[in-house]
Short mmCIF file of C-alpha atoms and ligand atoms in Angstrom, two decimals:
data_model
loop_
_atom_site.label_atom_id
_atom_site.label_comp_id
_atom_site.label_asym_id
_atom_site.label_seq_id
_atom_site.Cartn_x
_atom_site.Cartn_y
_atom_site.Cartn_z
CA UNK B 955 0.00 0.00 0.00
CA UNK B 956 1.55 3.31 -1.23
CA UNK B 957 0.19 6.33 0.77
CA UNK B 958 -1.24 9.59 -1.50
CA UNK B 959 1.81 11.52 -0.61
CA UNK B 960 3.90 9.10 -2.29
CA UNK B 961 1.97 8.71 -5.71
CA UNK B 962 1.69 12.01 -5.54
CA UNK B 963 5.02 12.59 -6.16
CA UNK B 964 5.43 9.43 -8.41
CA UNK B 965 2.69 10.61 -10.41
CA UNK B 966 4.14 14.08 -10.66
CA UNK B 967 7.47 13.24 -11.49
CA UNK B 968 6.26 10.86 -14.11
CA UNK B 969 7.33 12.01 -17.37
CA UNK B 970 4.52 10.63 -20.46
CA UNK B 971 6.70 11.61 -23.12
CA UNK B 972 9.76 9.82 -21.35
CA UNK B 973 7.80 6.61 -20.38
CA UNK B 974 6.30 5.69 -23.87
CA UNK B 975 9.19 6.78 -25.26
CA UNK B 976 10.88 4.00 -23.06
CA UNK B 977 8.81 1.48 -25.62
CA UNK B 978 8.00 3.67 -29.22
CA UNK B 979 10.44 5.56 -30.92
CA UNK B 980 8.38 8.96 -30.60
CA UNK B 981 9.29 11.95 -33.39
CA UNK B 982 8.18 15.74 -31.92
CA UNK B 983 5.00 16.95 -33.95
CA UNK B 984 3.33 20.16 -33.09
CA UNK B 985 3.27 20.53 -29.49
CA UNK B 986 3.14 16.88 -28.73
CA UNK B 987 4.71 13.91 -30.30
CA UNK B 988 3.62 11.10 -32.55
CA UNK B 989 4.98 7.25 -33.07
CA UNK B 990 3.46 3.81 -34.32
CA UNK B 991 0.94 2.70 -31.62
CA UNK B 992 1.87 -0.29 -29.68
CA UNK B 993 -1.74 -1.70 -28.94
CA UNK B 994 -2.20 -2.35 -32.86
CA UNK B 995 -0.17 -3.11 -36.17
CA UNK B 996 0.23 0.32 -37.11
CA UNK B 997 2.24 1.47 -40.17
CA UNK B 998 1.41 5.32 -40.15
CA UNK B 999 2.32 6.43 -37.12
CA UNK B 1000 -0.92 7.04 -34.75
CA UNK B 1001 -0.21 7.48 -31.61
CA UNK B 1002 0.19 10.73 -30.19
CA UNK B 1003 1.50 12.09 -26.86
CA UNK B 1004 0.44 14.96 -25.18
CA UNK B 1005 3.25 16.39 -22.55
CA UNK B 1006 1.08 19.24 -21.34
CA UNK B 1007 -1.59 16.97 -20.79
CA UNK B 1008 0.05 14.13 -19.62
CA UNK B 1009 -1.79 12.09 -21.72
CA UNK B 1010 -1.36 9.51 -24.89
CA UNK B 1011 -4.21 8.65 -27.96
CA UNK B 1012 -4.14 6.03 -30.61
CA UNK B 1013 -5.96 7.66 -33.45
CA UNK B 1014 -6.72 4.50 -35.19
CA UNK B 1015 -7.41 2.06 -32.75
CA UNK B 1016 -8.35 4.63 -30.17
CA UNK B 1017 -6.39 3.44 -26.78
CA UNK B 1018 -5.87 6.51 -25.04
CA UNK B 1019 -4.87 7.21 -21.38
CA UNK B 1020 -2.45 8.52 -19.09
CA UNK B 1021 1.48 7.42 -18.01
CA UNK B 1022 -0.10 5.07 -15.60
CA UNK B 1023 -2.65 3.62 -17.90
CA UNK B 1024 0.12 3.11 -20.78
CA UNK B 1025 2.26 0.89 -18.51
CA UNK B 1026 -0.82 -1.26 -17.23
CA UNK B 1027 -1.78 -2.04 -20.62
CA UNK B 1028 1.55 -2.23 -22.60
CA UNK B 1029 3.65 -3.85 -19.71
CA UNK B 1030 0.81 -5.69 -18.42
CA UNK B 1031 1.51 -4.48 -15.26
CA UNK B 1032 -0.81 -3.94 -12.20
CA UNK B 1033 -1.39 -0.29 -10.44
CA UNK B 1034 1.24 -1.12 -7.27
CA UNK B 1035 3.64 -2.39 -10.15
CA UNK B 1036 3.46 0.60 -11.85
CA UNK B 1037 4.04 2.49 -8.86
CA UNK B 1038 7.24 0.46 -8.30
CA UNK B 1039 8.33 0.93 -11.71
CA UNK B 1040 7.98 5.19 -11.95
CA UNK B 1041 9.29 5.36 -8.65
CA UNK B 1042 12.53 3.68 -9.71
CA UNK B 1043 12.93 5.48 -12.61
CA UNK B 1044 12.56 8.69 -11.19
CA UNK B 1045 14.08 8.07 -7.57
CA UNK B 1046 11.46 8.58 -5.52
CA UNK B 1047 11.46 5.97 -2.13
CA UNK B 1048 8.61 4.07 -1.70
CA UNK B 1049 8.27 4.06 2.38
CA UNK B 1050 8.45 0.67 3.37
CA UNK B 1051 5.20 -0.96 4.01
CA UNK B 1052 5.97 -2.24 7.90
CA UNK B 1053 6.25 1.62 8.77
CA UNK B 1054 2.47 1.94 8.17
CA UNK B 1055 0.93 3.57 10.78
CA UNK B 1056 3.77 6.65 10.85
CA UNK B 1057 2.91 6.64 7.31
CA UNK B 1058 -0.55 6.66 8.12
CA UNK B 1059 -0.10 9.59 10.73
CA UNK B 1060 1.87 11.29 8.31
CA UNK B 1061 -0.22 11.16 5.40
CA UNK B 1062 -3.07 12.33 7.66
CA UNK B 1063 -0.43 15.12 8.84
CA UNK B 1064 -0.28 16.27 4.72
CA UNK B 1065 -3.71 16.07 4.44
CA UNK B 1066 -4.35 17.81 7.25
CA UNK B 1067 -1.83 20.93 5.87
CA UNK B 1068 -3.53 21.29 2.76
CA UNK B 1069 -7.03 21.33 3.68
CA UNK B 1070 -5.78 24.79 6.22
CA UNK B 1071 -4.02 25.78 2.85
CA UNK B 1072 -7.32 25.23 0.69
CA UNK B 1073 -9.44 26.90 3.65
CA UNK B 1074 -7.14 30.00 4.13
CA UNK B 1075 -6.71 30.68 0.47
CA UNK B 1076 -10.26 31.22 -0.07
CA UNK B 1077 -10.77 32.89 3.28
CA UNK B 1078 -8.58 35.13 2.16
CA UNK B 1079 -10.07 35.40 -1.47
CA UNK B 1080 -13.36 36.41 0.29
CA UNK B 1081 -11.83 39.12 2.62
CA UNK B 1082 -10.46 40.60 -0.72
CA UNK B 1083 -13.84 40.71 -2.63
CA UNK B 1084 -16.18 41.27 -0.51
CA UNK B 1085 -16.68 44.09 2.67
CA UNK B 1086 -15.05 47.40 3.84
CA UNK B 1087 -11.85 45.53 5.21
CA UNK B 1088 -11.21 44.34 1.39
CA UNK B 1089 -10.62 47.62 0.29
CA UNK B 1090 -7.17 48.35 0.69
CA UNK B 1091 -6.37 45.14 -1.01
CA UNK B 1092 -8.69 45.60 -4.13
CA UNK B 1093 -7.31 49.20 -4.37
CA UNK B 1094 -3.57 47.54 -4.56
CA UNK B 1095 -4.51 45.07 -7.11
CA UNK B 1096 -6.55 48.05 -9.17
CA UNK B 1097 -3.94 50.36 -9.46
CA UNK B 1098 -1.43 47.74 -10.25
CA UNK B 1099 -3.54 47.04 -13.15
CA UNK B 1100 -4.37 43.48 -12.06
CA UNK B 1101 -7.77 42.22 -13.61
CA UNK B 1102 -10.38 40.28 -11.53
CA UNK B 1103 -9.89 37.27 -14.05
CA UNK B 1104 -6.13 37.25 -12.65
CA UNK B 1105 -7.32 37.69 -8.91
CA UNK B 1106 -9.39 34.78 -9.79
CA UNK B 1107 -6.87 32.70 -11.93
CA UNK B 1108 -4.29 32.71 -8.89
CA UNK B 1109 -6.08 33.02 -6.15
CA UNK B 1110 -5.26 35.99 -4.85
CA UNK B 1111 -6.25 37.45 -1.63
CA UNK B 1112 -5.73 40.14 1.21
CA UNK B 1113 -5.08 39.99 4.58
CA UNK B 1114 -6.97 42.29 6.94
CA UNK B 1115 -6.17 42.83 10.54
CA UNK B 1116 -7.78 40.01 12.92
CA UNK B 1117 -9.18 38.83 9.80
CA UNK B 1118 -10.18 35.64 12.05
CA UNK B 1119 -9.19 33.00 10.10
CA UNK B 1120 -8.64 31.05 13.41
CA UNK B 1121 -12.31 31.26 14.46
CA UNK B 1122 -13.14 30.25 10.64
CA UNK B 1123 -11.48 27.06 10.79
CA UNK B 1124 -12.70 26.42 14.32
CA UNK B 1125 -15.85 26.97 13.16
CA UNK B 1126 -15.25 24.88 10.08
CA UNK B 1127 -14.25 21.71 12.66
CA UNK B 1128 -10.66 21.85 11.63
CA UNK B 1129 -8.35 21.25 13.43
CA UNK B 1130 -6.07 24.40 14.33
CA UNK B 1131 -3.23 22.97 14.64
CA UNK B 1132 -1.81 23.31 11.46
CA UNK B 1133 -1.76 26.79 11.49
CA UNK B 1134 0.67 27.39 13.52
CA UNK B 1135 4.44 27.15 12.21
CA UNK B 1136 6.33 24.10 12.70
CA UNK B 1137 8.09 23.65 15.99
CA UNK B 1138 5.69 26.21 18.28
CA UNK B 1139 4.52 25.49 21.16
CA UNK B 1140 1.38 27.26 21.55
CA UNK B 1141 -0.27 28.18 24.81
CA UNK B 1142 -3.78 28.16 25.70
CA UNK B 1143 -5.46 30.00 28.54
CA UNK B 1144 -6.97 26.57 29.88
CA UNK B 1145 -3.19 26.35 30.66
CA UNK B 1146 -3.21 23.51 27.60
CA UNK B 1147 -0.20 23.41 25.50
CA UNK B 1148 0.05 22.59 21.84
CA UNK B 1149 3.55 21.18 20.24
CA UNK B 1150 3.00 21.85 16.52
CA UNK B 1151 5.27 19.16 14.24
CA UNK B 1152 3.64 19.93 10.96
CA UNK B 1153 2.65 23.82 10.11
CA UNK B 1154 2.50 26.38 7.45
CA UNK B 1155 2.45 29.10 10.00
CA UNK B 1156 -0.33 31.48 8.88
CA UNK B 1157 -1.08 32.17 12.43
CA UNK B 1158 1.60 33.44 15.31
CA UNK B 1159 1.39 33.99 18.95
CA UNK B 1160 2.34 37.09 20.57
CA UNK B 1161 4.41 37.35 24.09
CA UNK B 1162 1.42 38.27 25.66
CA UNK B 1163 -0.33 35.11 24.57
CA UNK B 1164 -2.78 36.65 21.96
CA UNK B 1165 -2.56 35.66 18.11
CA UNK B 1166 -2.26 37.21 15.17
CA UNK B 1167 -2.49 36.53 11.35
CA UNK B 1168 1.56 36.14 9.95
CA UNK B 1169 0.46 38.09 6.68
CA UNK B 1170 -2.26 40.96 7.81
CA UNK B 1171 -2.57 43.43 6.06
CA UNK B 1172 -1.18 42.20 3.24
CA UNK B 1173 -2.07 40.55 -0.35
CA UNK B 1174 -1.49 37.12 -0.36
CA UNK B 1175 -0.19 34.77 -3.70
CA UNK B 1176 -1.29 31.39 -2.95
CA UNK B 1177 1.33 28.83 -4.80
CA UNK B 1178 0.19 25.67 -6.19
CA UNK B 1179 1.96 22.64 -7.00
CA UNK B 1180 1.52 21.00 -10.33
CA UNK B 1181 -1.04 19.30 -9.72
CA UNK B 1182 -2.99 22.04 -8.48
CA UNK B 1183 -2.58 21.89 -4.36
CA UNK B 1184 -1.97 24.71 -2.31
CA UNK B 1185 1.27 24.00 -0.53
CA UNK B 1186 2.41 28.00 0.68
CA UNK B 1187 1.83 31.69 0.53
CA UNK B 1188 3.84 34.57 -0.47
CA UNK B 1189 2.89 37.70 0.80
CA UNK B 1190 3.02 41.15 -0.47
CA UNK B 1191 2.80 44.16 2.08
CA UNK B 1192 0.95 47.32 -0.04
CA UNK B 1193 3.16 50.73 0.19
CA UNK B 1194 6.66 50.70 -0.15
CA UNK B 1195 6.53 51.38 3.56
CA UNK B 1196 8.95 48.36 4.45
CA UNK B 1197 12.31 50.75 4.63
CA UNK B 1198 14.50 48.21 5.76
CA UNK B 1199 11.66 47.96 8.83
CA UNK B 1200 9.02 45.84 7.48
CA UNK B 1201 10.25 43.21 4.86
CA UNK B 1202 8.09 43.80 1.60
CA UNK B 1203 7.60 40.15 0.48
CA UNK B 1204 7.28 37.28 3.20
CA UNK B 1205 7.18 33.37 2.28
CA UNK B 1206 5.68 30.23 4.02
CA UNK B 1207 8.28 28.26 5.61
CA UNK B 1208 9.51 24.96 4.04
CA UNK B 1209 7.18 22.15 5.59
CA UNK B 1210 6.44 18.52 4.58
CA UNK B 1211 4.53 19.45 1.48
CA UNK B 1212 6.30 22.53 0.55
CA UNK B 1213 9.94 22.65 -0.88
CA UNK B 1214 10.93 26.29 -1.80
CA UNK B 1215 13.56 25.18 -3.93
CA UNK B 1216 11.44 22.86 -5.60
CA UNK B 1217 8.15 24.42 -6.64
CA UNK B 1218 8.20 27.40 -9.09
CA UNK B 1219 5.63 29.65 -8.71
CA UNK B 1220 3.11 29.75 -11.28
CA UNK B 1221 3.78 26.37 -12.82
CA UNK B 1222 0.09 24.91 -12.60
CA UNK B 1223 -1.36 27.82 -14.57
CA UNK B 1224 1.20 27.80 -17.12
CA UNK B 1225 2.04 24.19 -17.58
CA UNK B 1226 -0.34 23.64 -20.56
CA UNK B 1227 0.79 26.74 -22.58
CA UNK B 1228 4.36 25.93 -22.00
CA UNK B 1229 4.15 22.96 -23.30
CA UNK B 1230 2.52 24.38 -26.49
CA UNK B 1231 4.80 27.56 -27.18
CA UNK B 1232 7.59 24.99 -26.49
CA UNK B 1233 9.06 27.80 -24.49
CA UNK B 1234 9.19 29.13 -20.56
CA UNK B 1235 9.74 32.34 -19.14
CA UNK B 1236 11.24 32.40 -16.08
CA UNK B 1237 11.15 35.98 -13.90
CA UNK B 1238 11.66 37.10 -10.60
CA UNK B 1239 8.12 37.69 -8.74
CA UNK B 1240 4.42 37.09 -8.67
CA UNK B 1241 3.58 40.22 -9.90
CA UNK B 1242 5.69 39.75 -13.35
CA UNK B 1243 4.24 36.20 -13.43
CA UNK B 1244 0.38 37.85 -13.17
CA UNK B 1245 0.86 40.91 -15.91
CA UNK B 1246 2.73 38.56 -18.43
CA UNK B 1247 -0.64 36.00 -18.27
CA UNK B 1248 -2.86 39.24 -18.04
CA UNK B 1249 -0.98 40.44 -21.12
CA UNK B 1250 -1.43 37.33 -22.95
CA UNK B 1251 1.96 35.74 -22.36
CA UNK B 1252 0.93 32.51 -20.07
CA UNK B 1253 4.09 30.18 -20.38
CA UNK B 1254 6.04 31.90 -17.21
CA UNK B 1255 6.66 31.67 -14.26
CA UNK B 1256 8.92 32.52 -11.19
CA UNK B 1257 11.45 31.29 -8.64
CA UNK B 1258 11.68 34.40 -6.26
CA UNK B 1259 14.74 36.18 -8.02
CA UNK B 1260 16.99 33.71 -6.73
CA UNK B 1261 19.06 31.34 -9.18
CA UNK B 1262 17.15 28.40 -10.28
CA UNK B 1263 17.64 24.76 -9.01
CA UNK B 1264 18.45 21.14 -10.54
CA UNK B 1265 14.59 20.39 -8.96
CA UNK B 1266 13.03 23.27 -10.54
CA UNK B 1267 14.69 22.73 -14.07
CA UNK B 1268 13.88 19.18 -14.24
CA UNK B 1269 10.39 20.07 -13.37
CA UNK B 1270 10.37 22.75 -16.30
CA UNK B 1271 12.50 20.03 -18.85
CA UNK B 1272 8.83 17.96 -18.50
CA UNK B 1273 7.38 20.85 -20.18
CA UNK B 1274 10.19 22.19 -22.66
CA UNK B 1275 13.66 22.22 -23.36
CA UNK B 1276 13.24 25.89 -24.14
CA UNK B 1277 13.87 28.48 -20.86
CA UNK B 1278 13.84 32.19 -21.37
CA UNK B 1279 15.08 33.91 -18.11
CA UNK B 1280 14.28 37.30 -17.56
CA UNK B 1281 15.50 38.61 -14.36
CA UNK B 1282 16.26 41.92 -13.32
CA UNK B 1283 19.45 43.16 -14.93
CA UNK B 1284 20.85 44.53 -11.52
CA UNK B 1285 24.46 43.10 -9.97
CA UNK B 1286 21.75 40.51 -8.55
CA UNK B 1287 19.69 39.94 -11.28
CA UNK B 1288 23.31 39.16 -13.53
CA UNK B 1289 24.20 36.75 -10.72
CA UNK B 1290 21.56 34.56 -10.57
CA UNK B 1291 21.19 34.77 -14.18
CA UNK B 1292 24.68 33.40 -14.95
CA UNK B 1293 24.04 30.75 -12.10
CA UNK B 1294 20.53 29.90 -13.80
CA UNK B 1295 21.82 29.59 -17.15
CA UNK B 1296 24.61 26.97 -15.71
CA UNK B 1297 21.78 24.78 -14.11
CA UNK B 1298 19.64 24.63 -17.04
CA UNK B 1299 22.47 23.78 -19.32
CA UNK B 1300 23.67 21.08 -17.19
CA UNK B 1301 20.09 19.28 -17.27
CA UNK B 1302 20.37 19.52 -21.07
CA UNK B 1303 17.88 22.49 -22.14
CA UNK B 1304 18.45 25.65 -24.15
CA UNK B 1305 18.76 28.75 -22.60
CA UNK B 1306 17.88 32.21 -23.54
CA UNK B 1307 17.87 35.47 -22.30
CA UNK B 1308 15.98 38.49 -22.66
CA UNK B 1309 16.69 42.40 -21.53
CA UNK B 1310 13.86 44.51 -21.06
CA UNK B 1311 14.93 48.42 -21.54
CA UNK B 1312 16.28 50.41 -18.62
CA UNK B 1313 13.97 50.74 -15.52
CA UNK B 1314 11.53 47.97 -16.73
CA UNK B 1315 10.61 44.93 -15.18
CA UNK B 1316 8.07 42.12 -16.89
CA UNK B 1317 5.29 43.37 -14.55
CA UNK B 1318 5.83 47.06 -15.49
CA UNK B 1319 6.27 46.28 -19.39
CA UNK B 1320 3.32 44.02 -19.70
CA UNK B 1321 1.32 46.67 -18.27
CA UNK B 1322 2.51 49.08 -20.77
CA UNK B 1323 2.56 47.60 -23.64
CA UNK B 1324 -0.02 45.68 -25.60
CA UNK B 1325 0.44 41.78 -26.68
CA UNK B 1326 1.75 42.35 -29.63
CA UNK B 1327 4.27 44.60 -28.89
CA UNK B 1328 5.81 42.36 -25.94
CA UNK B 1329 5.88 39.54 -28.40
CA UNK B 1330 7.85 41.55 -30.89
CA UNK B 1331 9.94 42.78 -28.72
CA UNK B 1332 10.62 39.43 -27.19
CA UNK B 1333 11.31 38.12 -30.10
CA UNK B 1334 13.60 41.00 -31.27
CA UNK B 1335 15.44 40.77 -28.26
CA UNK B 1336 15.72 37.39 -27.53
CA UNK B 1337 19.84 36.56 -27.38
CA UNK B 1338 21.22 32.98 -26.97
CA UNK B 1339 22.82 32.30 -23.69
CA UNK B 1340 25.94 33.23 -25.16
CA UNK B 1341 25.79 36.19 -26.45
CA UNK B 1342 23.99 37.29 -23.54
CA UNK B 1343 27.13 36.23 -21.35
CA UNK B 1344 29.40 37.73 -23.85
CA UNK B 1345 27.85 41.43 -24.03
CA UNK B 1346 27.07 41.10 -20.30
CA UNK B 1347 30.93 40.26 -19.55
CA UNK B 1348 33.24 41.63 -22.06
CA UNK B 1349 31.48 44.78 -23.35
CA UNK B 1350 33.35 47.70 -22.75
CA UNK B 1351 36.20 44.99 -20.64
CA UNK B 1352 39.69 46.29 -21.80
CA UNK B 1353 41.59 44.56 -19.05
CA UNK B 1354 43.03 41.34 -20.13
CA UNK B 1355 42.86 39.61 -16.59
CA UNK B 1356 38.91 40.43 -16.69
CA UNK B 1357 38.36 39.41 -20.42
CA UNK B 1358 40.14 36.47 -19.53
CA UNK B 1359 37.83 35.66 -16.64
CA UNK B 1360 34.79 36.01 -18.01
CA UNK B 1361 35.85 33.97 -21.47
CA UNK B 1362 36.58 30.88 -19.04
CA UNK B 1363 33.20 31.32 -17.24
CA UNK B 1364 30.86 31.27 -20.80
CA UNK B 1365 33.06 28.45 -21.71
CA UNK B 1366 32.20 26.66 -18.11
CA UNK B 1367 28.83 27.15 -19.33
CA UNK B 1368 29.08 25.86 -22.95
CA UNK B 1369 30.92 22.88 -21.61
CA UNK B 1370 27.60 22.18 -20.00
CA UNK B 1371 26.17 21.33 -22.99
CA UNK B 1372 26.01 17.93 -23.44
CA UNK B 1373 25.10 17.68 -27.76
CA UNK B 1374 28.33 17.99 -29.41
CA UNK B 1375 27.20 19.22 -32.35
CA UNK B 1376 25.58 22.10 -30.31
CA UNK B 1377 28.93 22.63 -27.97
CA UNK B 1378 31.17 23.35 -31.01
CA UNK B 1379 29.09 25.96 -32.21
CA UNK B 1380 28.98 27.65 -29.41
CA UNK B 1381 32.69 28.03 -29.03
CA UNK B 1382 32.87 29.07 -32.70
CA UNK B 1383 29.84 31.29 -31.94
CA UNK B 1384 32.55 32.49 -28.69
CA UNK B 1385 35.48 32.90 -30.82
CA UNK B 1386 33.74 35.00 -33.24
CA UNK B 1387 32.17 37.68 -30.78
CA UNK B 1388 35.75 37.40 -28.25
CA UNK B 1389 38.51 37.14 -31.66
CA UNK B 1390 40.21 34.40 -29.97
CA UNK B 1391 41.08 31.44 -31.69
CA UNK B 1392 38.67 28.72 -31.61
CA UNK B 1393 41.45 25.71 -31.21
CA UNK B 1394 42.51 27.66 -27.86
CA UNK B 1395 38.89 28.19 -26.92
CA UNK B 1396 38.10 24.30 -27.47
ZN1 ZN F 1727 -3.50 1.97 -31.96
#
């Protein structure tokens, strides 16, 4: 018996594309991929796979399913086999069966988290629509030009001051518990105190014993993992009022169903359309994420400015080998785009980058430009990761000990690249822009 968690995580590191092409010899065709269908004597190829919905379809003798499906009937294999069989191919530890009732407790734990998550979210979706104590989250997302269908789409909400989300779930007959952050110990007046193991710590308690809400007053962005569960919240406060004092974004803590460095944020809505552009954006915050969709441009999402992780490109690689990043080009924003660019190289993708004009961020160019105009500009602007590195690091560089610096770090990145083919033109693409030879460069 495999608990949820567990084929969960099977299920969402399962890979359709990668798993019948473990059996057909698949050939890329639009946004999916087609190949001669194994549950009939096919000579035209008939089968196609959808990555963005995880899904394959025989268009002659009409066997369709999903990864799990596919393996049951091709393999013969039953649903715990299957199980056995993703989770060795993608790594994941299937908890051994005499640990049960921990498992049990745990799973019950998980469940527990993201039924507070599910509950808070649209708590906090109501406090935003509806009421006086809304308003000074509606007027944020106004006169940042977010639409109600975005507010909607990502389940946005505000915070207000004792918005009472604890009484809510009380009254729901929820537990508490879990709202709390992990490792409290919370203090009743009955002189009862609560250890909290598991928590996503929406709610805090003061010295003085009273509680209060972690995020109030301010707008929260739910995130969802790809398969559609709310595992944390980032929070936004409204006026630049932070000053060093007040920090401007918070984050839910890591827990047991939320990795930071494994989620991106956005994924679920854009999963589908980057699968069909055959492309992903990849920017620094929610609100960039929101005004590109808003704009039309729903194949991006974000990973918090910092540089991107093995987890978080392999997740993206299910979707497309293509990333656009688009960070901020500040010292920072450079940083973790070199470091980005290195990860996604080394799990075999191609990289791009794009530079938005001076003072512009994604959010702030969406809003000010229509569709079209992003699009052509995107696609005016679009540089390889090379060239990007190149201008970025030897424009203007007339010391040799600098030039020579940066050359080795694009070639640390080119060496990345696992193709050949691909890895030699690169260096001659290097040698061309640099003037150095391209036998010293190789
Ligand atoms: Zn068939």
């Amino acid at each position: 018996m495999i608990d949820q968690e567990t084929k969960d995580r099977i299920l969402a590191a399962a890979d359709i594309v990668d798993v019948v092409g473990e059996f057909v010899e698949l050939k890329k065709s639009g946004s999916g991929y087609v190949g001669l269908c194994p549950f009939h004597d096919d000579s035209t190829p008939s089968l196609t796979v959808s990555p963005a919905r995880g899904t394959y379809k025989c268009f002659a003798c009409g066997e369709g399913g999903n990864v799990v499906s596919f393996l049951m009937k091709k393999e013969m294999m039953t649903y715990p086999e299957v199980m056995e069989w993703l989770a060795k191919r993608y790594g994941i530890d299937i908890p051994h069966p005499r640990q049960t009732r921990e498992q049990w407790r745990e799973m019950n734990e998980r469940d527990g988290m993201y039924a507070i998550n599910e509950m808070a979210m649209k708590y906090y979706q109501e406090r935003l629509q509806y009421g006086k104590e809304g308003e000074a989250g509606r007027e944020f997302f106004k006169k940042r030009g977010i639409s109600d269908d975005m507010v909607y789409n990502f389940g946005l909400g505000y915070v207000p001051h004792n918005s009472g989300l604890m009484s809510y779930v009380m009254s729901e007959g929820q537990s508490i518990k879990h709202l709390f952050g992990s490792g409290n110990n919370v203090k009743f007046k009955s002189g009862k105190t609560l250890h909290v193991t598991n928590g996503i710590g929406l709610v805090c308690q003061r010295e003085n014993g009273s509680f209060v809400e972690r995020y109030a007053g301010r707008v929260v962005f739910p995130w969802h993992n790809i398969s559609g569960r709310v595992v944390a919240f980032g929070a936004r406060v409204l006026d630049a009022r932070s000053n060093g004092i007040v920090m401007k974004y918070v984050n839910s803590s890591d827990s047991c169903i939320y990795t930071k460095g494994k989620e991106l944020y956005g994924l679920f809505q854009a999963k589908r359309s980057i699968a069909e552009e055959e492309m992903v954006y990849v920017v620094e915050g929610y609100m960039d994420v929101i005004s590109m969709h808003q704009c039309g441009i729903k194949n991006v999402v974000a990973n918090s400015g910092t540089a991107m992780t093995i987890a978080q490109a392999q997740l993206l690689k299910r979707f497309s080998k293509n990333a656009t990043l688009m960070y901020d080009s500040d010292a920072a924003g450079l940083k973790a785009t070199v470091r980005s660019i290195d990860i996604l190289l080394s799990e075999d993708m191609n990289v791009y980058v794009i530079t938005l004009p001076d003072g512009e961020d994604p959010d702030s160019f969406c809003q000010g430009h229509s569709e079209e105009d992003v699009k052509t500009f995107f696609a005016n602007h679009r540089q390889t990761f090379a060239e990007f590195m190149t201008h970025a690091m030897l424009d203007g560089v007339t010391d040799p000990v600098l030039q020579s610096e940066a050359v080795h770090c694009i070639l640390d990145c080119i060496n990345k690249i696992q193709d050949p083919i691909k890895r030699t033109l690169f260096i001659k693409h290097l040698s061309n822009v640099s003037g150095l030879d391209e036998q010293l460069l190789v």
